[in-house]
């Protein structure tokens, strides 16, 4: 399944809302 950048961001956004751990993973994926 191919995900575009927008789809990836929306998936991470969903995780951040449903699971605080998902938000931490989102921060880890951001460039410094």
Tab-separated table of N, CA and C in Angstrom, residues 2-32:
chain	number	residue	atom	x	y	z
A	2	UNK	N	0.710	2.058	-1.009
A	2	UNK	CA	1.527	3.265	-1.129
A	2	UNK	C	0.852	4.425	-0.414
A	3	UNK	N	1.626	5.121	0.425
A	3	UNK	CA	1.097	6.281	1.141
A	3	UNK	C	1.801	7.538	0.677
A	4	UNK	N	1.009	8.563	0.385
A	4	UNK	CA	1.609	9.848	0.039
A	4	UNK	C	2.041	10.543	1.322
A	5	UNK	N	2.777	11.624	1.191
A	5	UNK	CA	3.210	12.375	2.373
A	5	UNK	C	1.995	12.851	3.159
A	6	UNK	N	0.977	13.323	2.454
A	6	UNK	CA	-0.235	13.810	3.116
A	6	UNK	C	-0.918	12.682	3.884
A	7	UNK	N	-0.995	11.509	3.269
A	7	UNK	CA	-1.605	10.366	3.941
A	7	UNK	C	-0.817	9.983	5.182
A	8	UNK	N	0.503	10.050	5.085
A	8	UNK	CA	1.366	9.711	6.206
A	8	UNK	C	1.138	10.685	7.358
A	9	UNK	N	1.042	11.971	7.034
A	9	UNK	CA	0.816	12.990	8.062
A	9	UNK	C	-0.550	12.809	8.702
A	10	UNK	N	-1.555	12.460	7.891
A	10	UNK	CA	-2.894	12.260	8.444
A	10	UNK	C	-2.919	11.044	9.356
A	11	UNK	N	-2.184	9.997	8.974
A	11	UNK	CA	-2.105	8.799	9.803
A	11	UNK	C	-1.438	9.122	11.132
A	12	UNK	N	-0.344	9.873	11.091
A	12	UNK	CA	0.354	10.253	12.315
A	12	UNK	C	-0.526	11.154	13.166
A	13	UNK	N	-1.283	12.040	12.517
A	13	UNK	CA	-2.187	12.928	13.241
A	13	UNK	C	-3.260	12.127	13.962
A	14	UNK	N	-3.777	11.086	13.317
A	14	UNK	CA	-4.783	10.222	13.927
A	14	UNK	C	-4.207	9.509	15.139
A	15	UNK	N	-2.975	9.018	15.002
A	15	UNK	CA	-2.326	8.338	16.113
A	15	UNK	C	-2.117	9.285	17.284
A	16	UNK	N	-1.781	10.546	16.977
A	16	UNK	CA	-1.513	11.511	18.041
A	16	UNK	C	-2.789	11.804	18.823
A	17	UNK	N	-3.942	11.721	18.148
A	17	UNK	CA	-5.203	12.001	18.818
A	17	UNK	C	-5.686	10.797	19.615
A	18	UNK	N	-5.434	9.584	19.100
A	18	UNK	CA	-5.949	8.377	19.736
A	18	UNK	C	-4.960	7.773	20.722
A	19	UNK	N	-3.689	8.144	20.593
A	19	UNK	CA	-2.664	7.542	21.441
A	19	UNK	C	-1.512	8.529	21.603
A	20	UNK	N	-1.274	8.939	22.846
A	20	UNK	CA	-0.208	9.918	23.080
A	20	UNK	C	1.149	9.369	22.662
A	21	UNK	N	1.321	8.062	22.725
A	21	UNK	CA	2.555	7.437	22.274
A	21	UNK	C	2.761	7.671	20.780
A	22	UNK	N	1.657	7.722	20.027
A	22	UNK	CA	1.743	7.991	18.598
A	22	UNK	C	2.293	9.379	18.343
A	23	UNK	N	1.963	10.314	19.225
A	23	UNK	CA	2.465	11.677	19.061
A	23	UNK	C	3.970	11.720	19.279
A	24	UNK	N	4.452	10.916	20.223
A	24	UNK	CA	5.887	10.855	20.476
A	24	UNK	C	6.604	10.287	19.250
A	25	UNK	N	6.013	9.289	18.609
A	25	UNK	CA	6.606	8.723	17.397
A	25	UNK	C	6.622	9.762	16.289
A	26	UNK	N	5.580	10.589	16.236
A	26	UNK	CA	5.502	11.653	15.235
A	26	UNK	C	6.654	12.634	15.417
A	27	UNK	N	6.943	12.976	16.669
A	27	UNK	CA	8.036	13.909	16.937
A	27	UNK	C	9.375	13.296	16.555
A	28	UNK	N	9.518	11.986	16.784
A	28	UNK	CA	10.777	11.319	16.473
A	28	UNK	C	11.030	11.290	14.969
A	29	UNK	N	9.956	11.307	14.172
A	29	UNK	CA	10.126	11.238	12.723
A	29	UNK	C	10.428	12.603	12.122
A	30	UNK	N	10.226	13.667	12.896
A	30	UNK	CA	10.510	15.003	12.380
A	30	UNK	C	12.014	15.237	12.313
A	31	UNK	N	12.476	15.920	11.282
A	31	UNK	CA	13.894	16.254	11.200
A	31	UNK	C	14.273	17.239	12.298
A	32	UNK	N	15.508	17.234	12.757
A	32	UNK	CA	15.961	18.107	13.831
A	32	UNK	C	15.951	19.576	13.405
